[in-house]
XYZ file of C-alpha atoms in Angstrom:
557
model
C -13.710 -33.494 -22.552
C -12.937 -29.777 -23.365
C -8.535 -29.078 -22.821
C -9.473 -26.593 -20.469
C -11.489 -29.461 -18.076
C -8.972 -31.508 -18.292
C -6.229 -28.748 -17.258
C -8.275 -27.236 -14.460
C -7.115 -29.867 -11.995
C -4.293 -27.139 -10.067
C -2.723 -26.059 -6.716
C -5.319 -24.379 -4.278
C -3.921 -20.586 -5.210
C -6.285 -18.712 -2.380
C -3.454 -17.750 -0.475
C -0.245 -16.559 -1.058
C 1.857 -19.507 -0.164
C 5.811 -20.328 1.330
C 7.948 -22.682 0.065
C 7.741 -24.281 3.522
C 4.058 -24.086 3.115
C 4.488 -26.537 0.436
C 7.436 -28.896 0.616
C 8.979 -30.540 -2.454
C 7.337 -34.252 -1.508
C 3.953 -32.262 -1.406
C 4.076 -31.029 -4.948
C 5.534 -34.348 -6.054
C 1.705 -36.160 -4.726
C 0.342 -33.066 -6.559
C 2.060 -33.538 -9.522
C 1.596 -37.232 -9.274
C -1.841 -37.405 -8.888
C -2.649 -34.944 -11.902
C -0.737 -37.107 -14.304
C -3.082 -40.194 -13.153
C -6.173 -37.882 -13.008
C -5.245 -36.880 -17.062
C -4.194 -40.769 -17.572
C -7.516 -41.940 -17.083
C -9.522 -39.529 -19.418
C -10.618 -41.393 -22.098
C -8.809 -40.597 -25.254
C -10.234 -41.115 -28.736
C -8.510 -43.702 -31.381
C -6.940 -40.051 -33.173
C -5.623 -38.980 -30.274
C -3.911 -42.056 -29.170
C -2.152 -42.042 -32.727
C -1.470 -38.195 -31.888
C 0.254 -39.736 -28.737
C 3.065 -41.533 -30.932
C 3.385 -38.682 -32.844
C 4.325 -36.297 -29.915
C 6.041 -38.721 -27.791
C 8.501 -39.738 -30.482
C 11.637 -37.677 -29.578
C 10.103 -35.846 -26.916
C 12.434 -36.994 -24.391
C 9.174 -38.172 -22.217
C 11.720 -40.862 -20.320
C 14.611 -38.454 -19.787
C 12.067 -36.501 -17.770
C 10.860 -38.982 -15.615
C 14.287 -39.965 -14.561
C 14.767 -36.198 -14.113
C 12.546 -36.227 -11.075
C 15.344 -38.388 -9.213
C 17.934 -36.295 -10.157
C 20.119 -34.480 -7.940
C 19.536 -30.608 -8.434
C 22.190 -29.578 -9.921
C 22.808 -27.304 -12.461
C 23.038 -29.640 -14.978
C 19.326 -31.528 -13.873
C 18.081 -27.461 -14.589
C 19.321 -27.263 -17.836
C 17.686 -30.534 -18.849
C 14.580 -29.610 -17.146
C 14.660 -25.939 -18.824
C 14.964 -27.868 -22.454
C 12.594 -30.200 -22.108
C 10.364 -27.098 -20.907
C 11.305 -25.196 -24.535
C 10.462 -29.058 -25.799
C 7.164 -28.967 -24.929
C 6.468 -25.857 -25.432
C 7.625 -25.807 -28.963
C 5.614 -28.716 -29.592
C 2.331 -27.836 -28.367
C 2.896 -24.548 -30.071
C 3.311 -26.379 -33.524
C 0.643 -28.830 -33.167
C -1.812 -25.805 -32.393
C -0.891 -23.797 -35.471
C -1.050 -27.372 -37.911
C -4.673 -28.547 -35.668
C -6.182 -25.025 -34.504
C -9.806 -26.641 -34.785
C -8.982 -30.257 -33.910
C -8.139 -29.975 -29.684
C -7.546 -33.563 -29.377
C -4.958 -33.559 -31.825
C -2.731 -31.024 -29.588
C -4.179 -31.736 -26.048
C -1.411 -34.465 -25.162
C 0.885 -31.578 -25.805
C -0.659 -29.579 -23.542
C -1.098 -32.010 -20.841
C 2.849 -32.442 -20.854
C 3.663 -28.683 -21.300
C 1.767 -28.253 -18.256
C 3.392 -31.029 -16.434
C 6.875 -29.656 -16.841
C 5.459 -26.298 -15.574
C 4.805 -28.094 -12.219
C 7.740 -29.389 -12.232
C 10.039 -26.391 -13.037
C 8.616 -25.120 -9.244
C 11.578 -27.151 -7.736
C 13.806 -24.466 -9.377
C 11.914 -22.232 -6.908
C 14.715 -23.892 -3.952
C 17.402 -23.540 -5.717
C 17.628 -19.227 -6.505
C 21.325 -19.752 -7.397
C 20.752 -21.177 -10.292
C 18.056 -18.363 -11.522
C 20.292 -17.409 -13.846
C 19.894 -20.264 -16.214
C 16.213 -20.066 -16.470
C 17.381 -16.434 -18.018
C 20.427 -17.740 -20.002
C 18.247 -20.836 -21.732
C 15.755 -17.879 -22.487
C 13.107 -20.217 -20.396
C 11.784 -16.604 -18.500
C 10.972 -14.957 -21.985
C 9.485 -18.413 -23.171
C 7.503 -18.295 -19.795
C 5.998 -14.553 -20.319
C 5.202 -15.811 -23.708
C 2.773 -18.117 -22.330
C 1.091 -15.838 -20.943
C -0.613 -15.000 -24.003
C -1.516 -19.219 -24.528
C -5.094 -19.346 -25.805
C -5.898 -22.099 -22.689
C -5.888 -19.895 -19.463
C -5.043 -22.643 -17.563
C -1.419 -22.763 -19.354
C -1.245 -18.897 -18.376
C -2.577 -19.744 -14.737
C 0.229 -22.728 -14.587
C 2.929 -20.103 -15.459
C 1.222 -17.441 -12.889
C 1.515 -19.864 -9.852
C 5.432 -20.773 -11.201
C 6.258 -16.832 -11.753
C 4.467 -16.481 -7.554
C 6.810 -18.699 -6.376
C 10.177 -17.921 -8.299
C 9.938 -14.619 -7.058
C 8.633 -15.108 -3.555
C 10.170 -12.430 -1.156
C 12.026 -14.904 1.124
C 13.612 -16.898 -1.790
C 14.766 -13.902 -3.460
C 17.029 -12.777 -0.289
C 18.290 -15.900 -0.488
C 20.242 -15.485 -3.559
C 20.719 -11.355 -3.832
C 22.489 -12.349 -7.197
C 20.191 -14.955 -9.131
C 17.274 -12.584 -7.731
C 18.682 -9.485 -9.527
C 19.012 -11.206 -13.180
C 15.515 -13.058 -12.756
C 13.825 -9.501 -11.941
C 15.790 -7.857 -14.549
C 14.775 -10.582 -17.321
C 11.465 -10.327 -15.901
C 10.865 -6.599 -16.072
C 13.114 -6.123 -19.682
C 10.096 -8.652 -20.610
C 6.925 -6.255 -19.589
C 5.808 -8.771 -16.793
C 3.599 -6.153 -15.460
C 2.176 -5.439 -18.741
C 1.879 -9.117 -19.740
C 0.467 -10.117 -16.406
C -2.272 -7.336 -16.596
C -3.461 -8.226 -20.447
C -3.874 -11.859 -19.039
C -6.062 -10.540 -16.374
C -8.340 -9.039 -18.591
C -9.753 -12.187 -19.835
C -9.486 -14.196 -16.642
C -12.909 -14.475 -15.135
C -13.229 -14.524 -11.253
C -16.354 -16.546 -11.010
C -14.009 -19.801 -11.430
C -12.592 -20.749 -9.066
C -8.924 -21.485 -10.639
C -8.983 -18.212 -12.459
C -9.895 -16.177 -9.032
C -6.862 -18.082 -7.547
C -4.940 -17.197 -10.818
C -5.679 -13.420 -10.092
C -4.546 -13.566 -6.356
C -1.493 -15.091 -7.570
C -0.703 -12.671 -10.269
C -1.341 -9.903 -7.611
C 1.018 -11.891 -5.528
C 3.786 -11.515 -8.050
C 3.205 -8.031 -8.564
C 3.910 -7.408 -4.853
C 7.037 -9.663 -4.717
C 8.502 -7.374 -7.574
C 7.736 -4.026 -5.596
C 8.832 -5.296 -2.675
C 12.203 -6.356 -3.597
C 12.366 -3.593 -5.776
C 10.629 -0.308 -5.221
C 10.982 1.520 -8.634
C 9.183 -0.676 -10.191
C 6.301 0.401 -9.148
C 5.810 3.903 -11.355
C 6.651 1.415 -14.256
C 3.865 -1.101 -12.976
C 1.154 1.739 -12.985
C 1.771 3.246 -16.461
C 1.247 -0.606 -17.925
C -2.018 -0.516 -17.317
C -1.922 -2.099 -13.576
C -3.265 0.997 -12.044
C -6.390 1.330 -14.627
C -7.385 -2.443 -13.843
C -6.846 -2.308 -9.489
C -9.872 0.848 -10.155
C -11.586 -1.001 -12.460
C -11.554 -4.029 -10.057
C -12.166 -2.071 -6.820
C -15.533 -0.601 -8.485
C -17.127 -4.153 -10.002
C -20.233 -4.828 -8.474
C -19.200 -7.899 -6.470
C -18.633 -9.322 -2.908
C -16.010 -8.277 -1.005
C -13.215 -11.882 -1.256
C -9.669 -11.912 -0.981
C -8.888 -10.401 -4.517
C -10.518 -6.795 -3.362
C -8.540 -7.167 -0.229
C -5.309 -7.764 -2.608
C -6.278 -4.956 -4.957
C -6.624 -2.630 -2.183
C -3.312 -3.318 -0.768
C -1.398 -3.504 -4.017
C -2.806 -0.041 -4.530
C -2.034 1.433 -1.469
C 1.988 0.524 -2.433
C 1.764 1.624 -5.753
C 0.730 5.418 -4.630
C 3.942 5.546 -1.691
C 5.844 8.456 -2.580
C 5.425 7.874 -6.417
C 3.931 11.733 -7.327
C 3.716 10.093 -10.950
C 1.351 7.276 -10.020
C -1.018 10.054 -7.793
C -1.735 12.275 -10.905
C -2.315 9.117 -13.173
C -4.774 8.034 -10.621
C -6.351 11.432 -10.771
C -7.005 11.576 -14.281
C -8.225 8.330 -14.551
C -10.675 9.550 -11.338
C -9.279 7.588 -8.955
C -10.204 9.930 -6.191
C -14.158 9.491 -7.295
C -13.357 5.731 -7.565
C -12.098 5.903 -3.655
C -14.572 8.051 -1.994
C -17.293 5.879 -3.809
C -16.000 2.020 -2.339
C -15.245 4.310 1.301
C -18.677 5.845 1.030
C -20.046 2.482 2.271
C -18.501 2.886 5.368
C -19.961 6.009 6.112
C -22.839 4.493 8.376
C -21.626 0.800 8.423
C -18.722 -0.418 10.205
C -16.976 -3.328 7.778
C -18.151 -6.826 8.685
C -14.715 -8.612 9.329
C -11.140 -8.063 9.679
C -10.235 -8.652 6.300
C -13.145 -5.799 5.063
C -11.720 -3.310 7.985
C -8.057 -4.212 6.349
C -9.390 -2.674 2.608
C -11.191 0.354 4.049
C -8.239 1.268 5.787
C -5.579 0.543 2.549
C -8.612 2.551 0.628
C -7.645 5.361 3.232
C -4.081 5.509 2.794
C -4.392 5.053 -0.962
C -6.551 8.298 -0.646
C -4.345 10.584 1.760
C -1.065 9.539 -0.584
C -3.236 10.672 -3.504
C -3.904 14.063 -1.412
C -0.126 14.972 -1.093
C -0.984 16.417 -4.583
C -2.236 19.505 -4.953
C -4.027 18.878 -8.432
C -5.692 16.045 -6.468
C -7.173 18.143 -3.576
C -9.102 19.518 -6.451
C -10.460 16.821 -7.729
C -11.442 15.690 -3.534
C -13.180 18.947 -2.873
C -15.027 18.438 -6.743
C -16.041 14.889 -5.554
C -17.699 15.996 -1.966
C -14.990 14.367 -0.100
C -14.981 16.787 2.290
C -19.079 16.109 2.584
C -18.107 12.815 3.082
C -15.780 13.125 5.144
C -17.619 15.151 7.516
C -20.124 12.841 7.544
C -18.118 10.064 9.029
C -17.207 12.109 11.486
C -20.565 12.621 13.041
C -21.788 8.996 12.674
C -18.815 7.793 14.831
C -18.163 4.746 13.166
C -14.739 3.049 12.463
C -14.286 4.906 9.739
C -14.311 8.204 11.953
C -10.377 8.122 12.871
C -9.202 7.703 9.051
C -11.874 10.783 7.763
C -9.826 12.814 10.432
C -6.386 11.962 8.857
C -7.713 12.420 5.128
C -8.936 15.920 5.983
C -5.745 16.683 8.151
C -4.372 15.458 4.550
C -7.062 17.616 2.675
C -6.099 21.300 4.142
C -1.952 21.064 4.953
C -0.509 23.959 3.594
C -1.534 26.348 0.790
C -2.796 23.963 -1.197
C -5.423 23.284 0.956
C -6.990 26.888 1.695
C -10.280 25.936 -0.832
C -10.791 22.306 1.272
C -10.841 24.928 4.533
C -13.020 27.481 3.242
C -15.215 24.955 2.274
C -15.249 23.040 5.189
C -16.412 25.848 6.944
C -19.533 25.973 4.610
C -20.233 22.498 5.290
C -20.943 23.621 8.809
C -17.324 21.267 9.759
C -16.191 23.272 12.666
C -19.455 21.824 14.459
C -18.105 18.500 13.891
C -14.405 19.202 14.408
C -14.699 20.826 18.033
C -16.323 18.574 19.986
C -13.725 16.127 18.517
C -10.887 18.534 19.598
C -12.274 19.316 23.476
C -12.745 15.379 24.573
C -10.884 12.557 22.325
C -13.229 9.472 21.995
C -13.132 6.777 24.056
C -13.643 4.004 21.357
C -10.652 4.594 19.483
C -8.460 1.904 20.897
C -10.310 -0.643 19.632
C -9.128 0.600 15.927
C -6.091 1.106 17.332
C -5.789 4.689 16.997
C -3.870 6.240 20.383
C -5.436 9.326 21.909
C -1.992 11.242 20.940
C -2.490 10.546 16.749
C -6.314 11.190 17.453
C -5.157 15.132 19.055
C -2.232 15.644 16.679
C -4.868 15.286 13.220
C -7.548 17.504 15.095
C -4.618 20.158 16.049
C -3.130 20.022 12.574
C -6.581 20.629 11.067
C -6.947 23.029 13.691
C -3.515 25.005 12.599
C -4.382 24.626 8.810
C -7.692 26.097 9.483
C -5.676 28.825 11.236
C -3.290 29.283 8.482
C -5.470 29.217 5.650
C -8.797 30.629 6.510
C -9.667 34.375 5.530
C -12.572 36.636 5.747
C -15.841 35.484 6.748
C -14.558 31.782 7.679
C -11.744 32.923 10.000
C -14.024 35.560 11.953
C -16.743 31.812 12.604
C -13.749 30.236 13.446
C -11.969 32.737 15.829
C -15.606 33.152 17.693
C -15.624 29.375 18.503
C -12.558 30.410 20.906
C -14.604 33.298 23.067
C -17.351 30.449 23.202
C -18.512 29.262 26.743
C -16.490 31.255 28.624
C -13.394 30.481 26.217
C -13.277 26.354 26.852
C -11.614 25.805 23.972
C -8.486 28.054 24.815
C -8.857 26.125 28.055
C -8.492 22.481 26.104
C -5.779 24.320 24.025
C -3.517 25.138 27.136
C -4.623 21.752 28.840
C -3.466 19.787 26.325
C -0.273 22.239 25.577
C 0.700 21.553 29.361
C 0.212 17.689 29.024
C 2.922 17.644 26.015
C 5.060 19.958 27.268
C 5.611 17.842 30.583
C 5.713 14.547 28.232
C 8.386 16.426 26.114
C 10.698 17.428 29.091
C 10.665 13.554 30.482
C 11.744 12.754 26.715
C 14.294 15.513 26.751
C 15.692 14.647 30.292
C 16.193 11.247 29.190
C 18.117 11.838 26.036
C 20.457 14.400 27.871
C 21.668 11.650 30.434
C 22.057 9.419 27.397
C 24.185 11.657 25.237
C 26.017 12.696 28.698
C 26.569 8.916 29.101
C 28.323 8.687 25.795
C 30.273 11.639 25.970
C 31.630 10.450 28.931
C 32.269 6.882 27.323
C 34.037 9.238 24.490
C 31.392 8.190 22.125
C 30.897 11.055 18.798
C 27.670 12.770 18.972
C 26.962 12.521 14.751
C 24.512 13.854 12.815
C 22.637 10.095 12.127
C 21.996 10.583 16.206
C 21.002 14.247 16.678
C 18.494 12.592 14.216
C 17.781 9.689 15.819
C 17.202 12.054 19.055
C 14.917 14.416 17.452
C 13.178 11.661 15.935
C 11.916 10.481 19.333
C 10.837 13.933 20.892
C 8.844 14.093 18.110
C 7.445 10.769 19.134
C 6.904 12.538 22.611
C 4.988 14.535 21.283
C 7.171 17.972 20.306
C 5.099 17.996 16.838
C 1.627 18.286 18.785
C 3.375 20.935 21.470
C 4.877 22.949 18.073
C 1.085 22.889 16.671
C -0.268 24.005 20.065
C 1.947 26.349 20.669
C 1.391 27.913 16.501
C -3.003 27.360 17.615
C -2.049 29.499 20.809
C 0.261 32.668 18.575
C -2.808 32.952 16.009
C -5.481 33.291 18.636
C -3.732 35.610 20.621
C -3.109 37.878 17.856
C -6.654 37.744 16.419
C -7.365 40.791 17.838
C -9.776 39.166 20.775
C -8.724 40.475 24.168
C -10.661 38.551 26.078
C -8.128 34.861 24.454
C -4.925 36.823 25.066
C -5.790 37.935 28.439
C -7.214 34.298 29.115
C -3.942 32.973 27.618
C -2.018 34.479 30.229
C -3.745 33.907 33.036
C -3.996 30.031 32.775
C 0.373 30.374 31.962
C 0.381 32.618 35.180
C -1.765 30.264 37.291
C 0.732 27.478 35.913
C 3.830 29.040 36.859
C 4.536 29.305 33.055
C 5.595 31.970 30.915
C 4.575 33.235 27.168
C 8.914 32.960 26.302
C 8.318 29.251 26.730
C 6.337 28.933 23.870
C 8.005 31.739 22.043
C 11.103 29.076 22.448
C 9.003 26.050 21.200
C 7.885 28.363 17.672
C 11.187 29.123 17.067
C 12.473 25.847 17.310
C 9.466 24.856 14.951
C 9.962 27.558 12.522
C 13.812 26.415 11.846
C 12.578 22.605 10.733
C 9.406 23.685 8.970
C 8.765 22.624 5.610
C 11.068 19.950 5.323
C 10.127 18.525 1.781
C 8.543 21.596 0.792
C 9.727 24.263 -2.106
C 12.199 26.911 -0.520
C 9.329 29.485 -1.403
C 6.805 27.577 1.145
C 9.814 27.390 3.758
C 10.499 31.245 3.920
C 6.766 32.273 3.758
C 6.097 30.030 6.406
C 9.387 31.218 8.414
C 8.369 34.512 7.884
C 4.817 34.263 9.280
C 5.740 32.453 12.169
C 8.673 34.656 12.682
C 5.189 37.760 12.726
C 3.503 35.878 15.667
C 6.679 35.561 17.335
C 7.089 39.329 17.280
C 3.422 40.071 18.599
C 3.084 37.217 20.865
């Protein structure tokens, strides 16, 4: 029987398990049964001889009385050297036999029983350390490269569990010089070569993949930087190459998805990498399948919307809107829109995404060609009823059609802003109706906000409590949350369509804020507030031009 038969017998790797998933007396049956399962293979006469050989010395009974060992440190040292044992071994007999298998496959049986059995270091992340001090975590990344997969797949599901989120925290210490070894090493870069050759349609190797995807998110997780590293190694180039195979959606895609979507969170480095290796096409192609069909399950609904987020990071680059409004994402876009599937709430935030600030004035131009205010409108004067089954409120669904709607605003010259200021005089002006309706309906649920926080912060200053700056944050924070972003926008939608030079919206304007009891210097207030906190993030260039523009509709509103 071929090595890699007799190897394939491993832990089911489909999901990404807990320690308490799989308790120590678990893995022991596991580990137990594979060494009968490889005891009764039939050896031939050569390889029984080959036995003596290997076992001589090989410190095969120190091992087994390993296993009822306390775990101490000392029991880890011994089970670290018998690892570099083995591994030495099996690496020497494959170099003296390379075309003779049976000659080294004893030594590969028993390298890959020690594997299993280094996972009981897994409960014990104090002692993490030694696996770095012994130099066991470069021999492990080295056998990554072993010419049986099934070694590499061995070390894959020990490397998943060593750096499992939850043990990690456990020992802040052992977890910082096990990452460091790990990353010094090129894990990333290791881990992705070894997924080149690993081939999905086995079962073991598929499992192998989710694992090494596993690991991958451990690292990020725990820490963060890692990820710009993790893309430049080649990780990036493989999740696109992955995303875009021809084969049914499994678990992996889902994985590949969601490891993608971290990599791109605030990392401007990995967005332009993904650019030029078109990444955007990549993503509007695998999204384009949702355009008239809502995903099948859960799982599928989970991808398209990681595919979504991976795409609107990717759009906080300029460089990249290019490359969206090149690709007809803003065709495609649109046409989610008007088919009013699931994917209908996500197209909204990518082209909310698409035309934010300067950068976006070619996506808005063009979206007027592409005949989008037809689409956008009816979307802005009644929010859809279905969206709470994706779990989309009504308030995100009116905040990405206003912020298109101010963008548009903003960015739109010539012949597009005189189509789009028209849509305003429209039926008797309805949509400066909606604008005022829905300006009134977040002003009122900004004042409860506001009311509240004033009797809190007047409850602390009478406690003798110190308003700080983390508060006034924390405050600000949650009239946001009430909706001050949406009034700001409204009130910004409601300054540019008075001053269009339309009579017939200003006078309009006025008369619902009369009929209301309401006043223009409300607003006026609201835009001034806005224009001191706009462009937080931004150059100082984009702050004072926008400043200065609202400060222009301030003065003629």
């Amino acid at each position: 029987m071929d090595v890699g038969e007799l190897l394939r017998y491993q832990p089911d790797r489909g999901t990404k398990r807990t320690r308490e998933d799989e308790p120590n007396q678990v893995k022991s049956q596991k580990k137990e049964r594979m060494r009968n399962w490889n005891r009764e293979e039939e050896r031939s006469a050569a390889a029984e001889e080959e036995k003596h050989v290997i076992e001589a010395g090989d410190g095969r009974d120190d091992a087994d009385e390993e296993e009822v060992e306390p775990l101490d440190e000392g029991a880890v040292k011994r089970m670290i050297l018998a690892f570099e044992k083995r591994s030495y071994k099996n690496q020497e007999l494959r170099i003296k036999f390379p075309d003779n298998p049976e000659k080294f496959m004893e030594s590969e049986l028993d390298l890959n029983d020690i594997i299993q059995e280094m996972h009981v270091i897994a409960t014990i992340p104090d002692l993490y350390h030694l696996l770095v001090e012994l130099n066991a975590v470069q021999s492990l990344l080295g056998l990554l490269g072993h010419e049986n997969t099934d070694v590499c797949i061995a070390v894959v599901d020990l490397l998943q569990e060593l750096t499992d989120i939850d043990t990690l925290h456990e020992s802040e210490e052992g977890a910082q010089v096990l990452i460091d070894a790990l990353v010094e090493g090129q894990v990333v870069a290791l881990l992705v070569q070894n997924l080149e050759r690993l081939d999905e349609s086995v079962k073991e190797e598929s499992d192998g993949v989710h694992n090494t995807l596993a690991i991958i998110e451990n690292l990020t997780e725990f820490r963060p930087e890692i990820c710009s590293d993790a893309a430049q190694q080649g990780l990036l180039q493989w999740l696109l190459k992955r995303l875009k195979a021809k084969v049914p959606f499994d678990a992996n895609k889902l994985y590949c998805s969601e490891i993608l979507a971290i990599l791109l969170q605030n990392n401007d480095e990995t967005r332009e990498l993904l650019g030029e290796l078109d990444g955007i096409d990549v993503l509007l192609q695998q999204l384009s399948v949702f355009k008239r069909h809502d995903p099948g399950t859960a799982e599928e609904q989970e991808m398209m919307e990681n595919l979504f987020d991976s795409l609107c990071s990717c759009l906080m680059l300029s460089s990249n809107r290019e490359r969206f409004l090149k690709g007809e994402g803003l065709q495609l876009m649109n046409l989610m829109l008007r088919e009013k599937k699931m994917s209908r709430n996500s197209a909204l935030r990518v082209l909310d995404h698409a035309m934010i600030g300067p950068e976006g004035t070619d996506n808005c131009h063009k979206f007027v060609d592409i005949l989008g205010l037809r689409t956008i409108f009816p979307l802005f004067m009644k929010s859809p009823k279905k969206m709470k089954k994706s779990g989309v409120s009504e308030k995100e669904h009116e905040e990405h059609v206003c912020s298109i709607l101010a963008s548009l605003l903003r960015n739109l010259k010539g012949q597009q802003r005189t189509r789009l200021l028209s849509k305003f005089t429209e039926n008797d002006c309805e949509k400066v109706d909606r604008v005022l309706e829905l300006y009134f309906k977040y002003l009122d649920a900004v004042r409860l906000a506001d009311k509240k926080i004033e009797g809190e912060k007047h409850d602390m200053v009478r406690r003798g409590e110190i308003l700080d700056d983390d508060l006034e944050e924390e405050f600000y924070l949650r009239r946001l949350d009430a909706g001050l972003f949406l009034l700001q926008l409204l009130c910004y939608i409601t300054a540019e369509i008075c001053n269009a030079g339309m009579p017939q919206i200003r006078q309009r304007v006025l008369q619902i804020l009369n009929m209301r009891g309401s006043s223009i210097k409300i607003m006026r207030h609201i835009l001034k507030e806005y224009s001191e906190s706009i462009g937080d993030g931004k150059t100082p260039e984009f702050r004072e031009s926008e400043q200065k523009r609202i400060q222009e509709l301030l003065e003629t509103l």
